[in-house]
Amino acid sequence: MIKNNKTKNLVSRKFSVASVTAVTTCFLLTGCEAPLNLEGVENELEKQVRRTDQFQGIAVNDTALVAVGADGLVLTSPLTGLNWQRHEVNGAPAFVDVAVCPDQSFVALSMDKQVWSSRDNGQSWNASKLPTPEDVLDLTCAPDNSIWVVGSFSTVLNSADQGKTWSENTLNEDAMLTGIQFLDNSTVLVTGEFGLVARSDDGGQNWNVPEYIPNDFYTQSAHFPSVEQGWVAGLSGQIMYTEDGGMTWTQQVTPTESPLYGFYQAGDRLFAYGDHATVLEYTGADWKRIPNPKMPVYIRDAVQLDNGQLLMAGGFGSLYTLDIASGDSVQVSQK
């Protein structure tokens, strides 16, 4: 037993000197070094879904799921019975979104201003370079299978021939468009920076004068089930609501200050999701939090599975299933 500090310090110094002497002798006489154990790294690299994966979008057609992320990451799975397969697209494009078209093909957007299309459920992809100097952030497919992309300087691009040629338009506003949504063949809504909301009634060929949500609201995502009714989500857990097509907006109460990145409508139930694994459900007046694991990850996108569950994708390899069939006892679990 060490009975006093003096003895304790002396033992510590002797241990340190002995340790340094042993290490020095090892390098001088043999050049030895500790073996590098890569077993954990190798095990991680063998996984189809890894902790380093950063998912940015997920989409589903009638038979398959496709999730995309940074470094050219594409995950594919049959819709029935999740069985992920990992693909890494050449050039490691930083994917920011993926969508499914009415003809069942998938389209994805990358930060290097390319649109990627797949007609074999994400197994292979063809790239199309966007003819614009603007940054791009969101894409969708229209009911006629045309591809639409929005970005900085309120830019709207579209292609009617699967990305072979592109048309470019702008609202002439110095604002980043963060979302685009088709309500039907003719009605299109775009939302973005500084609270910008604009509508086209002729399939995106012409746009009305933008309206603005108060206080320069930065819209991260928008959900419009109709021309009149809509929600937008932003920073600090804010959700704004309109029932007059964006002429006026009301802030709704949420139980979070985390940024919110998206909405998902499942039947008559509406969910919102965002940073810090936040999942909210609309009650008809305000929003309640869905219990979930306390994990410091973001949730970026969601789709509904054929069993009725929601599959949510986000940061650090996060794939969550949300059971929405059990009423108020819904829970989130990591997949």
Coordinates of C-alpha atoms in Angstrom, one line a residue:
M1 CA 0.0 0.0 0.0
I2 CA 1.2 3.6 -0.8
K3 CA 1.0 5.4 2.5
N4 CA 2.0 9.0 1.6
N5 CA 2.3 11.3 -1.4
K6 CA 6.1 11.3 -1.3
T7 CA 6.1 7.5 -1.8
K8 CA 3.4 7.7 -4.4
N9 CA 5.2 10.4 -6.5
L10 CA 8.5 8.3 -6.3
V11 CA 6.7 5.3 -7.6
S12 CA 5.2 7.3 -10.4
R13 CA 8.5 8.7 -11.5
K14 CA 10.2 5.3 -11.5
F15 CA 7.3 3.9 -13.6
S16 CA 7.7 6.8 -16.1
V17 CA 11.4 6.4 -16.4
A18 CA 11.2 2.7 -16.8
S19 CA 8.5 3.0 -19.4
V20 CA 10.5 5.6 -21.5
T21 CA 13.6 3.4 -21.2
A22 CA 11.8 0.3 -22.4
V23 CA 10.3 2.2 -25.4
T24 CA 13.6 3.9 -26.4
T25 CA 15.4 0.6 -26.2
C26 CA 12.8 -1.1 -28.4
F27 CA 13.2 1.5 -31.2
L28 CA 17.0 1.7 -31.0
L29 CA 17.6 -2.0 -31.0
T30 CA 14.8 -3.5 -33.1
G31 CA 12.9 -0.6 -34.7
C32 CA 9.7 -2.3 -33.3
E33 CA 6.3 -0.7 -33.2
A34 CA 2.9 -1.8 -31.9
P35 CA 0.9 -3.8 -34.4
L36 CA -2.0 -1.9 -36.0
N37 CA -5.3 -3.5 -35.3
L38 CA -7.6 -2.9 -38.3
E39 CA -10.2 -5.5 -37.4
G40 CA -12.8 -2.9 -36.4
V41 CA -12.2 -0.9 -39.5
E42 CA -12.5 -3.9 -41.7
N43 CA -15.7 -5.0 -40.0
E44 CA -17.2 -1.6 -40.6
L45 CA -16.3 -1.6 -44.3
E46 CA -18.0 -4.9 -44.8
K47 CA -21.3 -3.4 -43.6
Q48 CA -23.9 -2.3 -46.2
V49 CA -24.9 0.6 -43.9
R50 CA -22.0 2.3 -42.0
R51 CA -21.8 4.8 -39.1
T52 CA -20.0 7.3 -41.4
D53 CA -22.8 7.4 -43.9
Q54 CA -24.6 10.8 -44.2
F55 CA -28.0 10.2 -45.9
Q56 CA -29.6 13.2 -47.6
G57 CA -32.6 11.7 -49.4
I58 CA -34.7 8.6 -49.7
A59 CA -37.4 7.7 -52.3
V60 CA -39.6 4.7 -53.0
N61 CA -41.4 3.4 -56.1
D62 CA -43.7 0.4 -56.3
T63 CA -40.9 -2.2 -55.8
A64 CA -37.8 -0.6 -54.4
L65 CA -36.2 1.9 -52.0
V66 CA -33.3 4.2 -52.9
A67 CA -31.3 6.3 -50.4
V68 CA -28.5 8.7 -51.4
G69 CA -25.8 10.5 -49.5
A70 CA -22.4 12.0 -49.5
D71 CA -19.4 10.5 -51.3
G72 CA -21.5 9.0 -54.1
L73 CA -23.4 6.7 -51.7
V74 CA -26.5 4.9 -53.0
L75 CA -28.3 2.3 -51.0
T76 CA -31.0 0.1 -52.6
S77 CA -33.4 -2.4 -51.2
P78 CA -36.6 -4.3 -52.2
L79 CA -39.6 -2.6 -50.8
T80 CA -40.8 -5.8 -49.2
G81 CA -38.3 -7.0 -46.6
L82 CA -35.5 -4.5 -46.2
N83 CA -32.2 -5.9 -47.5
W84 CA -29.8 -3.0 -48.3
Q85 CA -27.2 -3.2 -51.0
R86 CA -24.4 -0.6 -51.1
H87 CA -23.3 1.2 -54.3
E88 CA -20.7 3.9 -54.7
V89 CA -21.1 6.0 -57.8
N90 CA -17.9 6.8 -59.7
G91 CA -16.6 10.3 -59.0
A92 CA -18.2 10.3 -55.5
P93 CA -20.8 13.0 -56.2
A94 CA -22.3 14.6 -53.1
F95 CA -25.9 13.7 -53.5
V96 CA -28.4 16.1 -51.9
D97 CA -31.8 14.7 -52.9
V98 CA -33.5 11.8 -54.7
A99 CA -37.0 11.5 -56.1
V100 CA -39.2 9.0 -57.9
C101 CA -41.0 9.8 -61.1
P102 CA -44.5 8.6 -62.2
D103 CA -42.8 6.1 -64.7
Q104 CA -41.1 4.5 -61.6
S105 CA -37.6 5.8 -62.5
F106 CA -35.4 7.5 -59.9
V107 CA -33.7 10.8 -60.2
A108 CA -31.0 12.3 -57.9
L109 CA -29.3 15.7 -57.6
S110 CA -25.7 16.3 -56.6
M111 CA -23.9 19.4 -55.5
D112 CA -21.7 19.4 -58.6
K113 CA -24.7 20.5 -60.6
Q114 CA -25.5 17.1 -62.1
V115 CA -28.8 15.2 -62.3
W116 CA -28.6 11.4 -62.2
S117 CA -31.3 9.1 -63.5
S118 CA -31.8 5.3 -62.9
R119 CA -34.2 3.0 -64.6
D120 CA -33.1 -0.2 -62.8
N121 CA -34.1 0.7 -59.3
G122 CA -30.8 2.4 -58.4
Q123 CA -28.4 -0.3 -59.7
S124 CA -26.9 2.0 -62.3
W125 CA -27.0 5.8 -63.0
N126 CA -26.7 8.2 -65.9
A127 CA -25.5 11.7 -65.3
S128 CA -26.7 14.9 -66.9
K129 CA -24.8 18.2 -66.4
L130 CA -27.0 21.2 -65.5
P131 CA -26.3 24.3 -67.7
T132 CA -26.2 26.8 -64.9
P133 CA -23.7 28.6 -62.8
E134 CA -26.1 28.6 -59.9
D135 CA -26.0 26.3 -56.9
V136 CA -28.8 23.7 -56.8
L137 CA -30.6 22.3 -53.8
D138 CA -33.8 20.4 -54.6
L139 CA -35.4 18.4 -57.4
T140 CA -38.7 16.7 -58.2
C141 CA -40.5 14.9 -61.0
A142 CA -43.7 16.4 -62.5
P143 CA -46.8 14.3 -63.3
D144 CA -45.6 14.2 -67.0
N145 CA -42.2 12.7 -65.9
S146 CA -40.3 16.0 -66.6
I147 CA -37.5 16.7 -64.1
W148 CA -37.3 20.0 -62.2
V149 CA -34.5 21.5 -60.2
V150 CA -34.3 24.7 -58.1
G151 CA -31.4 26.7 -56.7
S152 CA -29.8 30.0 -56.1
F153 CA -30.9 33.3 -57.7
S154 CA -34.5 31.8 -57.6
T155 CA -33.4 29.6 -60.5
V156 CA -35.8 26.9 -61.9
L157 CA -34.5 24.3 -64.4
N158 CA -36.5 21.6 -66.2
S159 CA -35.9 18.8 -68.7
A160 CA -38.6 17.1 -70.7
D161 CA -36.3 14.4 -72.2
Q162 CA -34.7 12.7 -69.2
G163 CA -31.9 15.3 -68.8
K164 CA -30.7 15.4 -72.4
T165 CA -31.6 19.1 -72.7
W166 CA -32.6 21.7 -70.1
S167 CA -34.6 24.9 -69.9
E168 CA -33.7 27.6 -67.4
N169 CA -35.9 30.2 -65.8
T170 CA -35.6 32.6 -62.9
L171 CA -37.9 34.6 -60.7
N172 CA -35.3 37.4 -60.7
E173 CA -35.0 37.3 -56.9
D174 CA -31.7 37.0 -55.2
A175 CA -32.8 34.1 -53.1
M176 CA -32.0 30.4 -52.8
L177 CA -35.0 28.2 -53.6
T178 CA -35.1 25.3 -51.2
G179 CA -38.1 23.3 -52.5
I180 CA -40.4 22.7 -55.4
Q181 CA -43.7 20.8 -55.4
F182 CA -46.3 19.9 -58.1
L183 CA -49.9 19.8 -56.8
D184 CA -51.2 18.7 -60.2
N185 CA -50.2 19.0 -63.9
S186 CA -50.5 22.8 -63.9
T187 CA -50.0 24.0 -60.3
V188 CA -46.4 24.3 -59.0
L189 CA -45.1 25.9 -55.8
V190 CA -41.6 26.9 -55.0
T191 CA -40.4 28.1 -51.6
G192 CA -37.1 29.4 -50.4
E193 CA -34.9 32.0 -48.7
F194 CA -36.3 35.2 -47.1
G195 CA -39.7 33.5 -46.9
L196 CA -40.2 33.4 -50.7
V197 CA -43.3 31.6 -51.9
A198 CA -44.3 31.6 -55.6
R199 CA -46.8 29.7 -57.7
S200 CA -47.1 28.8 -61.3
D201 CA -50.5 27.9 -62.8
D202 CA -49.2 26.7 -66.2
G203 CA -46.8 23.9 -65.3
G204 CA -43.9 26.1 -64.4
Q205 CA -43.7 28.1 -67.6
N206 CA -44.7 31.4 -65.9
W207 CA -44.6 32.4 -62.3
N208 CA -46.7 34.8 -60.2
V209 CA -45.1 37.6 -58.2
P210 CA -43.6 36.0 -55.1
E211 CA -45.3 36.4 -51.7
Y212 CA -43.1 36.5 -48.6
I213 CA -43.5 34.8 -45.2
P214 CA -42.9 37.5 -42.4
N215 CA -39.5 38.0 -40.8
D216 CA -37.3 36.7 -43.6
F217 CA -38.3 33.1 -42.7
Y218 CA -35.8 30.6 -44.1
T219 CA -37.8 27.7 -45.4
Q220 CA -36.0 24.4 -45.0
S221 CA -39.0 22.4 -46.3
A222 CA -42.6 23.0 -47.4
H223 CA -45.7 20.8 -47.6
F224 CA -48.8 22.0 -49.5
P225 CA -51.7 19.5 -49.7
S226 CA -53.7 22.2 -51.6
V227 CA -53.2 25.6 -53.1
E228 CA -54.7 27.2 -50.1
Q229 CA -53.3 25.1 -47.2
G230 CA -49.6 24.7 -46.5
W231 CA -46.9 24.4 -43.8
V232 CA -43.3 25.5 -43.9
A233 CA -40.5 24.4 -41.6
G234 CA -37.4 26.3 -40.6
L235 CA -34.7 26.9 -38.1
S236 CA -35.2 26.8 -34.3
G237 CA -38.1 24.4 -34.6
Q238 CA -40.3 26.9 -36.3
I239 CA -43.4 25.9 -38.3
M240 CA -45.6 28.4 -40.1
Y241 CA -49.1 27.6 -41.5
T242 CA -51.2 29.2 -44.1
E243 CA -54.8 28.6 -45.2
D244 CA -55.1 31.3 -47.8
G245 CA -52.4 30.3 -50.3
G246 CA -49.6 32.2 -48.5
M247 CA -51.2 35.6 -48.2
T248 CA -51.0 35.3 -44.4
W249 CA -49.1 33.0 -42.1
T250 CA -49.5 31.8 -38.5
Q251 CA -46.7 30.4 -36.3
Q252 CA -47.6 27.1 -34.8
V253 CA -46.4 25.8 -31.4
T254 CA -43.7 23.1 -31.5
P255 CA -41.9 21.4 -28.6
T256 CA -38.4 21.8 -30.1
E257 CA -35.8 24.4 -31.0
S258 CA -34.0 22.0 -33.4
P259 CA -34.0 22.8 -37.1
L260 CA -36.7 21.0 -39.0
Y261 CA -35.9 19.6 -42.5
G262 CA -39.0 18.0 -43.8
F263 CA -42.7 16.9 -43.7
Y264 CA -44.3 13.6 -44.5
Q265 CA -48.1 13.0 -45.0
A266 CA -49.3 9.5 -44.1
G267 CA -53.0 9.3 -44.8
D268 CA -54.6 11.9 -42.6
R269 CA -51.5 12.2 -40.3
L270 CA -48.8 14.8 -40.8
F271 CA -45.2 14.4 -39.5
A272 CA -42.2 16.8 -39.3
Y273 CA -38.6 15.7 -38.7
G274 CA -35.2 17.3 -38.3
D275 CA -32.1 17.7 -36.2
H276 CA -31.3 15.8 -33.0
A277 CA -33.5 12.9 -34.2
T278 CA -36.6 15.1 -33.8
V279 CA -39.9 13.7 -35.0
L280 CA -43.2 15.6 -34.5
E281 CA -46.8 14.9 -35.3
Y282 CA -49.5 17.5 -36.0
T283 CA -52.4 17.4 -33.6
G284 CA -54.7 19.7 -35.5
A285 CA -53.7 22.7 -33.6
D286 CA -50.1 22.4 -32.7
W287 CA -47.3 19.7 -32.7
K288 CA -46.3 17.0 -30.3
R289 CA -43.0 15.2 -30.0
I290 CA -42.8 11.5 -30.9
P291 CA -40.6 9.6 -28.3
N292 CA -37.4 8.4 -29.9
P293 CA -33.8 7.4 -29.0
K294 CA -31.8 10.4 -27.7
M295 CA -29.2 10.5 -30.5
P296 CA -27.4 13.5 -31.9
V297 CA -28.2 12.8 -35.5
Y298 CA -30.3 14.6 -38.1
I299 CA -33.3 13.1 -40.0
R300 CA -33.3 14.4 -43.5
D301 CA -36.0 12.5 -45.4
A302 CA -38.8 9.9 -45.0
V303 CA -40.9 7.4 -47.0
Q304 CA -43.7 5.0 -46.2
L305 CA -43.1 1.3 -46.3
D306 CA -45.7 -1.3 -47.5
N307 CA -46.3 -2.3 -43.9
G308 CA -47.4 1.2 -43.0
Q309 CA -44.3 2.2 -41.2
L310 CA -42.3 5.3 -42.0
L311 CA -38.6 4.8 -42.9
M312 CA -36.5 7.9 -42.0
A313 CA -32.9 8.5 -43.2
G314 CA -30.3 10.9 -41.8
G315 CA -26.8 11.3 -40.4
F316 CA -24.3 8.8 -39.2
G317 CA -25.9 5.8 -40.9
S318 CA -29.3 6.5 -39.4
L319 CA -32.2 4.6 -40.8
Y320 CA -35.3 4.7 -38.5
T321 CA -38.6 3.0 -38.7
L322 CA -41.6 4.8 -37.2
D323 CA -44.6 2.6 -36.4
I324 CA -47.6 4.9 -37.1
A325 CA -50.2 2.1 -36.9
S326 CA -50.3 2.0 -33.1
G327 CA -52.0 5.4 -32.5
D328 CA -50.6 7.4 -29.7
S329 CA -48.1 4.8 -28.7
V330 CA -46.0 5.2 -31.8
Q331 CA -42.3 4.7 -31.2
V332 CA -39.1 5.2 -33.2
S333 CA -36.5 2.5 -33.5
Q334 CA -33.2 2.4 -35.3
K335 CA -33.1 0.0 -38.3

